[in-house]
Amino acid sequence: MRNKLIAGNWKMQGSLAENSALLQSVSAGAAILPTVSMAVMVPFPYLAQAQSILTGSRCAWGAQDVSEEPSGAFTGEVSVAMLLDMVCLYTIVGHSERRARHAETDARVAAKARAAIEGSIIPIICVGETLAEREAGHTLAVVHRQLDAVLACLGVHRLAQAVLAYEPVWAIGTGRSATPEQAQEVHAALRLRISNADWVVGAGLQILYGGSVKPSNALELMGLPDVDGALVGGASLVADDFMAIGRAAATA
Ligand code: PEP
């Protein structure tokens, strides 16, 4: 039986003043959801604030990206060691917004995942197809290609220390979530591919769904056999909505 994880992705949003109330609500809400893991992925400048408010709570915190390099002349990048300094448990890698806007390749995403794992940070590795790729019937080929790059770089056993997130690009921030059938099909295909390499890793890996998850669709999505939680963008900025998704995961 896999635990459910509900992870918020704040993206480039928030301010010291706004975050304070949100983090306190999430901290209080997580306390009454003992069966679900909760986490928030905040912008780098707010990691210290998240650490300060969430320490001792049932909600973990993490970053939205990390460098694959350990240190050096990489202006603007943030290393695994820096995230460890801020006591991050997780970091997202390979979010479609970074793949698209920063030309992150499958190989680079895989290297980031490897660096995170080697530094004892759990990468939440995002995969997902664009609308054009889905309409062309290439969904599984695309997510398999993205997953295979990670498997080639990490090896299947280290994947056991990661979380996978299926995030169809066309569902992110659009209000249009994947249907339960679409989500389950891709999650099952990803798990099967990993299970073919190592059954135990495949059976144990948390695979999150992301893309317009909200209180109204969370119960249905969280109840799917191969969906082990959610990566939540917009709804993670509204404490009541984020906690409603957490409750859906607890009851699904
Ligand atoms: C995301 O940013 O990872 C995401 C899933 O966003 P949203 O929930 O807003 O679609």
PDB file of C-alpha atoms and ligand atoms in Angstrom:
ATOM      1  CA  MET A   1       0.000   0.000   0.000  1.00  0.00           C
ATOM      2  CA  ARG A   2       1.540   3.304  -1.067  1.00  0.00           C
ATOM      3  CA  ASN A   3       1.065   6.455   1.001  1.00  0.00           C
ATOM      4  CA  LYS A   4      -0.479   9.464  -0.678  1.00  0.00           C
ATOM      5  CA  LEU A   5       1.515  12.678  -1.100  1.00  0.00           C
ATOM      6  CA  ILE A   6      -0.100  16.036  -1.792  1.00  0.00           C
ATOM      7  CA  ALA A   7       2.590  18.496  -2.896  1.00  0.00           C
ATOM      8  CA  GLY A   8       1.898  22.139  -3.641  1.00  0.00           C
ATOM      9  CA  ASN A   9       3.837  23.949  -6.352  1.00  0.00           C
ATOM     10  CA  TRP A  10       3.608  27.658  -5.665  1.00  0.00           C
ATOM     11  CA  LYS A  11       5.545  28.526  -8.837  1.00  0.00           C
ATOM     12  CA  MET A  12       6.701  32.197  -8.906  1.00  0.00           C
ATOM     13  CA  GLN A  13       4.008  33.423  -6.551  1.00  0.00           C
ATOM     14  CA  GLY A  14       3.806  34.665  -2.996  1.00  0.00           C
ATOM     15  CA  SER A  15       5.256  37.319  -0.716  1.00  0.00           C
ATOM     16  CA  LEU A  16       6.500  37.231   2.858  1.00  0.00           C
ATOM     17  CA  ALA A  17       3.189  38.635   4.063  1.00  0.00           C
ATOM     18  CA  GLU A  18       0.920  36.336   2.018  1.00  0.00           C
ATOM     19  CA  ASN A  19       2.982  33.208   2.652  1.00  0.00           C
ATOM     20  CA  SER A  20       2.844  33.547   6.401  1.00  0.00           C
ATOM     21  CA  ALA A  21      -0.920  33.014   6.637  1.00  0.00           C
ATOM     22  CA  LEU A  22      -0.875  30.271   4.003  1.00  0.00           C
ATOM     23  CA  LEU A  23       1.952  28.342   5.679  1.00  0.00           C
ATOM     24  CA  GLN A  24       0.272  28.590   9.072  1.00  0.00           C
ATOM     25  CA  SER A  25      -3.011  27.273   7.656  1.00  0.00           C
ATOM     26  CA  VAL A  26      -1.249  24.419   5.884  1.00  0.00           C
ATOM     27  CA  SER A  27       0.661  23.561   9.050  1.00  0.00           C
ATOM     28  CA  ALA A  28      -2.585  23.432  11.045  1.00  0.00           C
ATOM     29  CA  GLY A  29      -4.412  21.504   8.322  1.00  0.00           C
ATOM     30  CA  ALA A  30      -1.695  18.882   7.928  1.00  0.00           C
ATOM     31  CA  ALA A  31      -1.884  18.139  11.644  1.00  0.00           C
ATOM     32  CA  ILE A  32      -5.365  16.672  11.218  1.00  0.00           C
ATOM     33  CA  LEU A  33      -4.468  14.570   8.161  1.00  0.00           C
ATOM     34  CA  PRO A  34      -2.124  11.996   9.689  1.00  0.00           C
ATOM     35  CA  THR A  35      -2.465   9.476   6.849  1.00  0.00           C
ATOM     36  CA  VAL A  36      -1.447  11.824   4.028  1.00  0.00           C
ATOM     37  CA  SER A  37       1.992  13.353   3.418  1.00  0.00           C
ATOM     38  CA  MET A  38       1.772  17.074   2.667  1.00  0.00           C
ATOM     39  CA  ALA A  39       4.485  19.320   1.227  1.00  0.00           C
ATOM     40  CA  VAL A  40       4.890  22.746  -0.364  1.00  0.00           C
ATOM     41  CA  MET A  41       7.435  23.641  -3.050  1.00  0.00           C
ATOM     42  CA  VAL A  42       8.102  27.336  -2.563  1.00  0.00           C
ATOM     43  CA  PRO A  43      10.247  29.869  -4.455  1.00  0.00           C
ATOM     44  CA  PHE A  44      13.901  29.800  -3.309  1.00  0.00           C
ATOM     45  CA  PRO A  45      13.747  33.121  -1.378  1.00  0.00           C
ATOM     46  CA  TYR A  46      10.945  31.782   0.803  1.00  0.00           C
ATOM     47  CA  LEU A  47      12.566  28.495   1.833  1.00  0.00           C
ATOM     48  CA  ALA A  48      13.781  30.025   5.096  1.00  0.00           C
ATOM     49  CA  GLN A  49      10.282  31.263   5.851  1.00  0.00           C
ATOM     50  CA  ALA A  50       8.810  27.834   5.084  1.00  0.00           C
ATOM     51  CA  GLN A  51      11.427  26.214   7.302  1.00  0.00           C
ATOM     52  CA  SER A  52      10.722  28.630  10.122  1.00  0.00           C
ATOM     53  CA  ILE A  53       6.935  28.163  10.057  1.00  0.00           C
ATOM     54  CA  LEU A  54       6.726  24.462   9.122  1.00  0.00           C
ATOM     55  CA  THR A  55       9.452  23.009  11.335  1.00  0.00           C
ATOM     56  CA  GLY A  56       7.777  20.565  13.697  1.00  0.00           C
ATOM     57  CA  SER A  57       4.631  20.392  11.557  1.00  0.00           C
ATOM     58  CA  ARG A  58       3.405  17.494   9.394  1.00  0.00           C
ATOM     59  CA  CYS A  59       4.005  19.511   6.228  1.00  0.00           C
ATOM     60  CA  ALA A  60       7.392  19.237   4.500  1.00  0.00           C
ATOM     61  CA  TRP A  61       8.854  21.870   2.196  1.00  0.00           C
ATOM     62  CA  GLY A  62      11.060  21.896  -0.839  1.00  0.00           C
ATOM     63  CA  ALA A  63      12.183  23.704  -3.968  1.00  0.00           C
ATOM     64  CA  GLN A  64      10.895  23.886  -7.526  1.00  0.00           C
ATOM     65  CA  ASP A  65      14.221  23.158  -9.220  1.00  0.00           C
ATOM     66  CA  VAL A  66      17.824  22.339  -8.390  1.00  0.00           C
ATOM     67  CA  SER A  67      21.140  22.435 -10.212  1.00  0.00           C
ATOM     68  CA  GLU A  68      22.811  19.210 -11.278  1.00  0.00           C
ATOM     69  CA  GLU A  69      26.158  20.860 -10.449  1.00  0.00           C
ATOM     70  CA  PRO A  70      27.549  20.697  -6.895  1.00  0.00           C
ATOM     71  CA  SER A  71      28.883  24.295  -6.789  1.00  0.00           C
ATOM     72  CA  GLY A  72      30.802  26.818  -8.861  1.00  0.00           C
ATOM     73  CA  ALA A  73      30.292  29.417 -11.570  1.00  0.00           C
ATOM     74  CA  PHE A  74      26.622  28.776 -12.310  1.00  0.00           C
ATOM     75  CA  THR A  75      24.998  32.172 -11.877  1.00  0.00           C
ATOM     76  CA  GLY A  76      21.420  31.995 -10.698  1.00  0.00           C
ATOM     77  CA  GLU A  77      21.469  28.296  -9.902  1.00  0.00           C
ATOM     78  CA  VAL A  78      20.900  26.664  -6.515  1.00  0.00           C
ATOM     79  CA  SER A  79      22.673  23.477  -5.425  1.00  0.00           C
ATOM     80  CA  VAL A  80      21.506  20.409  -3.583  1.00  0.00           C
ATOM     81  CA  ALA A  81      23.747  21.371  -0.646  1.00  0.00           C
ATOM     82  CA  MET A  82      21.981  24.745  -0.422  1.00  0.00           C
ATOM     83  CA  LEU A  83      18.606  23.015  -0.337  1.00  0.00           C
ATOM     84  CA  LEU A  84      19.905  20.752   2.416  1.00  0.00           C
ATOM     85  CA  ASP A  85      20.946  23.857   4.355  1.00  0.00           C
ATOM     86  CA  MET A  86      17.281  24.876   4.226  1.00  0.00           C
ATOM     87  CA  VAL A  87      16.255  21.347   5.345  1.00  0.00           C
ATOM     88  CA  CYS A  88      14.315  20.677   2.135  1.00  0.00           C
ATOM     89  CA  LEU A  89      12.892  17.180   1.852  1.00  0.00           C
ATOM     90  CA  TYR A  90      11.905  17.474  -1.822  1.00  0.00           C
ATOM     91  CA  THR A  91      12.673  19.312  -5.012  1.00  0.00           C
ATOM     92  CA  ILE A  92      10.701  19.307  -8.238  1.00  0.00           C
ATOM     93  CA  VAL A  93      12.775  18.542 -11.347  1.00  0.00           C
ATOM     94  CA  GLY A  94      11.709  18.661 -14.971  1.00  0.00           C
ATOM     95  CA  HIS A  95       8.535  20.697 -14.544  1.00  0.00           C
ATOM     96  CA  SER A  96       7.167  21.363 -18.033  1.00  0.00           C
ATOM     97  CA  GLU A  97       7.499  25.118 -17.500  1.00  0.00           C
ATOM     98  CA  ARG A  98      11.249  24.646 -17.024  1.00  0.00           C
ATOM     99  CA  ARG A  99      11.530  22.169 -19.876  1.00  0.00           C
ATOM    100  CA  ALA A 100       9.804  24.695 -22.161  1.00  0.00           C
ATOM    101  CA  ARG A 101      11.147  28.033 -20.904  1.00  0.00           C
ATOM    102  CA  HIS A 102      14.673  26.913 -20.021  1.00  0.00           C
ATOM    103  CA  ALA A 103      15.136  24.259 -22.684  1.00  0.00           C
ATOM    104  CA  GLU A 104      15.790  21.571 -20.087  1.00  0.00           C
ATOM    105  CA  THR A 105      16.443  18.292 -21.883  1.00  0.00           C
ATOM    106  CA  ASP A 106      15.481  14.823 -20.684  1.00  0.00           C
ATOM    107  CA  ALA A 107      19.164  14.180 -19.925  1.00  0.00           C
ATOM    108  CA  ARG A 108      19.508  17.352 -17.845  1.00  0.00           C
ATOM    109  CA  VAL A 109      16.348  16.590 -15.888  1.00  0.00           C
ATOM    110  CA  ALA A 110      17.718  13.111 -15.196  1.00  0.00           C
ATOM    111  CA  ALA A 111      21.047  14.596 -14.030  1.00  0.00           C
ATOM    112  CA  LYS A 112      19.176  16.901 -11.658  1.00  0.00           C
ATOM    113  CA  ALA A 113      17.246  13.940 -10.265  1.00  0.00           C
ATOM    114  CA  ARG A 114      20.502  12.035  -9.752  1.00  0.00           C
ATOM    115  CA  ALA A 115      22.163  14.984  -8.002  1.00  0.00           C
ATOM    116  CA  ALA A 116      19.168  15.356  -5.694  1.00  0.00           C
ATOM    117  CA  ILE A 117      19.128  11.669  -4.760  1.00  0.00           C
ATOM    118  CA  GLU A 118      22.887  11.598  -4.207  1.00  0.00           C
ATOM    119  CA  GLY A 119      22.388  14.496  -1.775  1.00  0.00           C
ATOM    120  CA  SER A 120      19.453  12.806   0.005  1.00  0.00           C
ATOM    121  CA  ILE A 121      16.785  15.102  -1.397  1.00  0.00           C
ATOM    122  CA  ILE A 122      13.761  13.420  -2.948  1.00  0.00           C
ATOM    123  CA  PRO A 123      13.243  14.627  -6.521  1.00  0.00           C
ATOM    124  CA  ILE A 124       9.674  14.910  -7.761  1.00  0.00           C
ATOM    125  CA  ILE A 125      10.392  14.102 -11.403  1.00  0.00           C
ATOM    126  CA  CYS A 126       7.793  15.529 -13.797  1.00  0.00           C
ATOM    127  CA  VAL A 127       6.899  13.938 -17.108  1.00  0.00           C
ATOM    128  CA  GLY A 128       4.054  14.751 -19.479  1.00  0.00           C
ATOM    129  CA  GLU A 129       3.008  15.336 -23.041  1.00  0.00           C
ATOM    130  CA  THR A 130       1.875  18.476 -24.846  1.00  0.00           C
ATOM    131  CA  LEU A 131      -1.571  18.713 -26.413  1.00  0.00           C
ATOM    132  CA  ALA A 132      -0.080  18.272 -29.890  1.00  0.00           C
ATOM    133  CA  GLU A 133       1.724  15.140 -28.742  1.00  0.00           C
ATOM    134  CA  ARG A 134      -1.479  13.716 -27.226  1.00  0.00           C
ATOM    135  CA  GLU A 135      -3.517  14.511 -30.326  1.00  0.00           C
ATOM    136  CA  ALA A 136      -0.886  12.820 -32.465  1.00  0.00           C
ATOM    137  CA  GLY A 137      -1.229   9.682 -30.324  1.00  0.00           C
ATOM    138  CA  HIS A 138       2.274  10.030 -28.874  1.00  0.00           C
ATOM    139  CA  THR A 139       1.449  10.331 -25.161  1.00  0.00           C
ATOM    140  CA  LEU A 140       2.974   7.062 -24.006  1.00  0.00           C
ATOM    141  CA  ALA A 141       5.996   7.394 -26.294  1.00  0.00           C
ATOM    142  CA  VAL A 142       6.744  10.836 -24.821  1.00  0.00           C
ATOM    143  CA  VAL A 143       6.409   9.893 -21.156  1.00  0.00           C
ATOM    144  CA  HIS A 144       8.359   6.678 -21.721  1.00  0.00           C
ATOM    145  CA  ARG A 145      11.163   8.655 -23.393  1.00  0.00           C
ATOM    146  CA  GLN A 146      11.272  11.059 -20.433  1.00  0.00           C
ATOM    147  CA  LEU A 147      11.216   8.184 -17.924  1.00  0.00           C
ATOM    148  CA  ASP A 148      13.820   6.162 -19.829  1.00  0.00           C
ATOM    149  CA  ALA A 149      16.282   9.059 -19.620  1.00  0.00           C
ATOM    150  CA  VAL A 150      15.886   8.994 -15.843  1.00  0.00           C
ATOM    151  CA  LEU A 151      16.252   5.207 -15.680  1.00  0.00           C
ATOM    152  CA  ALA A 152      19.373   5.347 -17.839  1.00  0.00           C
ATOM    153  CA  CYS A 153      20.969   7.992 -15.626  1.00  0.00           C
ATOM    154  CA  LEU A 154      19.894   6.711 -12.203  1.00  0.00           C
ATOM    155  CA  GLY A 155      19.348   3.001 -12.622  1.00  0.00           C
ATOM    156  CA  VAL A 156      16.055   1.589 -11.447  1.00  0.00           C
ATOM    157  CA  HIS A 157      17.101   1.055  -7.825  1.00  0.00           C
ATOM    158  CA  ARG A 158      17.841   4.713  -7.147  1.00  0.00           C
ATOM    159  CA  LEU A 159      14.447   5.569  -8.632  1.00  0.00           C
ATOM    160  CA  ALA A 160      13.027   4.074  -5.439  1.00  0.00           C
ATOM    161  CA  GLN A 161      14.257   7.266  -3.711  1.00  0.00           C
ATOM    162  CA  ALA A 162      12.284   9.512  -6.067  1.00  0.00           C
ATOM    163  CA  VAL A 163       8.677  10.471  -6.701  1.00  0.00           C
ATOM    164  CA  LEU A 164       7.307  10.592 -10.247  1.00  0.00           C
ATOM    165  CA  ALA A 165       4.667  13.096 -11.332  1.00  0.00           C
ATOM    166  CA  TYR A 166       2.586  12.724 -14.480  1.00  0.00           C
ATOM    167  CA  GLU A 167       1.637  16.232 -15.548  1.00  0.00           C
ATOM    168  CA  PRO A 168       0.040  16.530 -18.980  1.00  0.00           C
ATOM    169  CA  VAL A 169       1.202  19.943 -20.195  1.00  0.00           C
ATOM    170  CA  TRP A 170      -2.247  20.775 -21.597  1.00  0.00           C
ATOM    171  CA  ALA A 171      -3.784  20.298 -18.136  1.00  0.00           C
ATOM    172  CA  ILE A 172      -1.406  22.586 -16.211  1.00  0.00           C
ATOM    173  CA  GLY A 173      -3.020  25.842 -15.192  1.00  0.00           C
ATOM    174  CA  THR A 174      -5.790  25.435 -17.776  1.00  0.00           C
ATOM    175  CA  GLY A 175      -8.622  24.279 -15.537  1.00  0.00           C
ATOM    176  CA  ARG A 176      -8.882  21.209 -17.787  1.00  0.00           C
ATOM    177  CA  SER A 177      -7.716  18.149 -15.890  1.00  0.00           C
ATOM    178  CA  ALA A 178      -7.017  14.768 -17.464  1.00  0.00           C
ATOM    179  CA  THR A 179     -10.008  12.465 -17.190  1.00  0.00           C
ATOM    180  CA  PRO A 180      -9.658   9.643 -14.677  1.00  0.00           C
ATOM    181  CA  GLU A 181      -9.274   7.206 -17.604  1.00  0.00           C
ATOM    182  CA  GLN A 182      -6.500   9.284 -19.203  1.00  0.00           C
ATOM    183  CA  ALA A 183      -4.632   9.662 -15.907  1.00  0.00           C
ATOM    184  CA  GLN A 184      -4.941   5.994 -14.943  1.00  0.00           C
ATOM    185  CA  GLU A 185      -3.780   4.830 -18.374  1.00  0.00           C
ATOM    186  CA  VAL A 186      -0.544   6.832 -18.197  1.00  0.00           C
ATOM    187  CA  HIS A 187       0.138   6.100 -14.521  1.00  0.00           C
ATOM    188  CA  ALA A 188      -0.320   2.357 -15.110  1.00  0.00           C
ATOM    189  CA  ALA A 189       1.949   2.481 -18.161  1.00  0.00           C
ATOM    190  CA  LEU A 190       4.676   4.296 -16.227  1.00  0.00           C
ATOM    191  CA  ARG A 191       4.437   1.840 -13.348  1.00  0.00           C
ATOM    192  CA  LEU A 192       4.544  -1.131 -15.714  1.00  0.00           C
ATOM    193  CA  ARG A 193       7.683   0.182 -17.395  1.00  0.00           C
ATOM    194  CA  ILE A 194       9.417   0.546 -14.027  1.00  0.00           C
ATOM    195  CA  SER A 195       8.081  -2.808 -12.817  1.00  0.00           C
ATOM    196  CA  ASN A 196       9.543  -4.454 -15.898  1.00  0.00           C
ATOM    197  CA  ALA A 197      12.949  -3.251 -14.708  1.00  0.00           C
ATOM    198  CA  ASP A 198      12.309  -4.038 -11.037  1.00  0.00           C
ATOM    199  CA  TRP A 199       8.963  -5.222  -9.727  1.00  0.00           C
ATOM    200  CA  VAL A 200       9.533  -4.017  -6.152  1.00  0.00           C
ATOM    201  CA  VAL A 201      10.524  -0.507  -7.243  1.00  0.00           C
ATOM    202  CA  GLY A 202       7.534  -0.320  -9.606  1.00  0.00           C
ATOM    203  CA  ALA A 203       5.091  -1.476  -6.948  1.00  0.00           C
ATOM    204  CA  GLY A 204       6.403   0.943  -4.329  1.00  0.00           C
ATOM    205  CA  LEU A 205       6.957   4.119  -6.361  1.00  0.00           C
ATOM    206  CA  GLN A 206       4.674   7.072  -5.663  1.00  0.00           C
ATOM    207  CA  ILE A 207       3.311   8.477  -8.927  1.00  0.00           C
ATOM    208  CA  LEU A 208       1.519  11.799  -8.497  1.00  0.00           C
ATOM    209  CA  TYR A 209      -0.948  13.332 -10.926  1.00  0.00           C
ATOM    210  CA  GLY A 210      -0.674  17.045 -11.673  1.00  0.00           C
ATOM    211  CA  GLY A 211      -2.760  19.317 -13.884  1.00  0.00           C
ATOM    212  CA  SER A 212      -5.711  21.378 -12.664  1.00  0.00           C
ATOM    213  CA  VAL A 213      -6.304  19.299  -9.540  1.00  0.00           C
ATOM    214  CA  LYS A 214      -8.919  21.037  -7.409  1.00  0.00           C
ATOM    215  CA  PRO A 215     -11.321  20.079  -4.625  1.00  0.00           C
ATOM    216  CA  SER A 216     -14.045  19.186  -7.150  1.00  0.00           C
ATOM    217  CA  ASN A 217     -12.009  16.550  -9.022  1.00  0.00           C
ATOM    218  CA  ALA A 218      -9.546  15.415  -6.341  1.00  0.00           C
ATOM    219  CA  LEU A 219     -11.571  12.543  -4.893  1.00  0.00           C
ATOM    220  CA  GLU A 220     -12.060  10.894  -8.283  1.00  0.00           C
ATOM    221  CA  LEU A 221      -8.405  11.300  -9.285  1.00  0.00           C
ATOM    222  CA  MET A 222      -6.999  10.272  -5.899  1.00  0.00           C
ATOM    223  CA  GLY A 223      -9.142   7.121  -5.926  1.00  0.00           C
ATOM    224  CA  LEU A 224      -7.448   5.739  -9.071  1.00  0.00           C
ATOM    225  CA  PRO A 225      -5.385   2.607  -8.444  1.00  0.00           C
ATOM    226  CA  ASP A 226      -2.090   3.991  -9.775  1.00  0.00           C
ATOM    227  CA  VAL A 227      -2.449   7.596  -8.568  1.00  0.00           C
ATOM    228  CA  ASP A 228      -0.593   8.139  -5.299  1.00  0.00           C
ATOM    229  CA  GLY A 229      -1.246  11.797  -4.732  1.00  0.00           C
ATOM    230  CA  ALA A 230      -1.126  15.104  -6.527  1.00  0.00           C
ATOM    231  CA  LEU A 231       1.208  17.879  -7.556  1.00  0.00           C
ATOM    232  CA  VAL A 232      -1.003  20.924  -7.159  1.00  0.00           C
ATOM    233  CA  GLY A 233      -0.313  24.337  -8.661  1.00  0.00           C
ATOM    234  CA  GLY A 234      -3.028  26.999  -8.462  1.00  0.00           C
ATOM    235  CA  ALA A 235      -5.120  25.307  -5.772  1.00  0.00           C
ATOM    236  CA  SER A 236      -2.094  25.066  -3.447  1.00  0.00           C
ATOM    237  CA  LEU A 237      -2.178  28.852  -3.042  1.00  0.00           C
ATOM    238  CA  VAL A 238      -5.609  28.717  -1.412  1.00  0.00           C
ATOM    239  CA  ALA A 239      -5.314  27.013   1.971  1.00  0.00           C
ATOM    240  CA  ASP A 240      -8.911  25.732   2.032  1.00  0.00           C
ATOM    241  CA  ASP A 241      -8.590  24.212  -1.442  1.00  0.00           C
ATOM    242  CA  PHE A 242      -5.202  22.654  -0.722  1.00  0.00           C
ATOM    243  CA  MET A 243      -6.481  21.092   2.477  1.00  0.00           C
ATOM    244  CA  ALA A 244      -9.658  19.877   0.738  1.00  0.00           C
ATOM    245  CA  ILE A 245      -7.411  18.044  -1.740  1.00  0.00           C
ATOM    246  CA  GLY A 246      -5.505  16.590   1.213  1.00  0.00           C
ATOM    247  CA  ARG A 247      -8.794  15.379   2.736  1.00  0.00           C
ATOM    248  CA  ALA A 248      -9.803  13.832  -0.598  1.00  0.00           C
ATOM    249  CA  ALA A 249      -6.502  11.919  -0.629  1.00  0.00           C
ATOM    250  CA  ALA A 250      -7.141  10.735   2.920  1.00  0.00           C
ATOM    251  CA  THR A 251     -10.599   9.395   2.059  1.00  0.00           C
ATOM    252  CA  ALA A 252      -9.946   8.063  -1.459  1.00  0.00           C
TER     253      ALA A 252
HETATM  254  C1  PEP B   1       1.772  22.504 -11.640  1.00  0.00           C
HETATM  255  O1  PEP B   1       2.209  23.633 -11.726  1.00  0.00           O
HETATM  256  O2  PEP B   1       2.556  21.568 -11.445  1.00  0.00           O
HETATM  257  C2  PEP B   1       0.337  22.302 -11.774  1.00  0.00           C
HETATM  258  C3  PEP B   1      -0.118  21.078 -11.797  1.00  0.00           C
HETATM  259  O3  PEP B   1      -0.444  23.423 -11.856  1.00  0.00           O
HETATM  260  P1  PEP B   1      -2.061  23.500 -11.772  1.00  0.00           P
HETATM  261  O4  PEP B   1      -2.501  22.635 -10.617  1.00  0.00           O
HETATM  262  O5  PEP B   1      -2.359  24.944 -11.546  1.00  0.00           O
HETATM  263  O6  PEP B   1      -2.589  22.978 -13.063  1.00  0.00           O
END
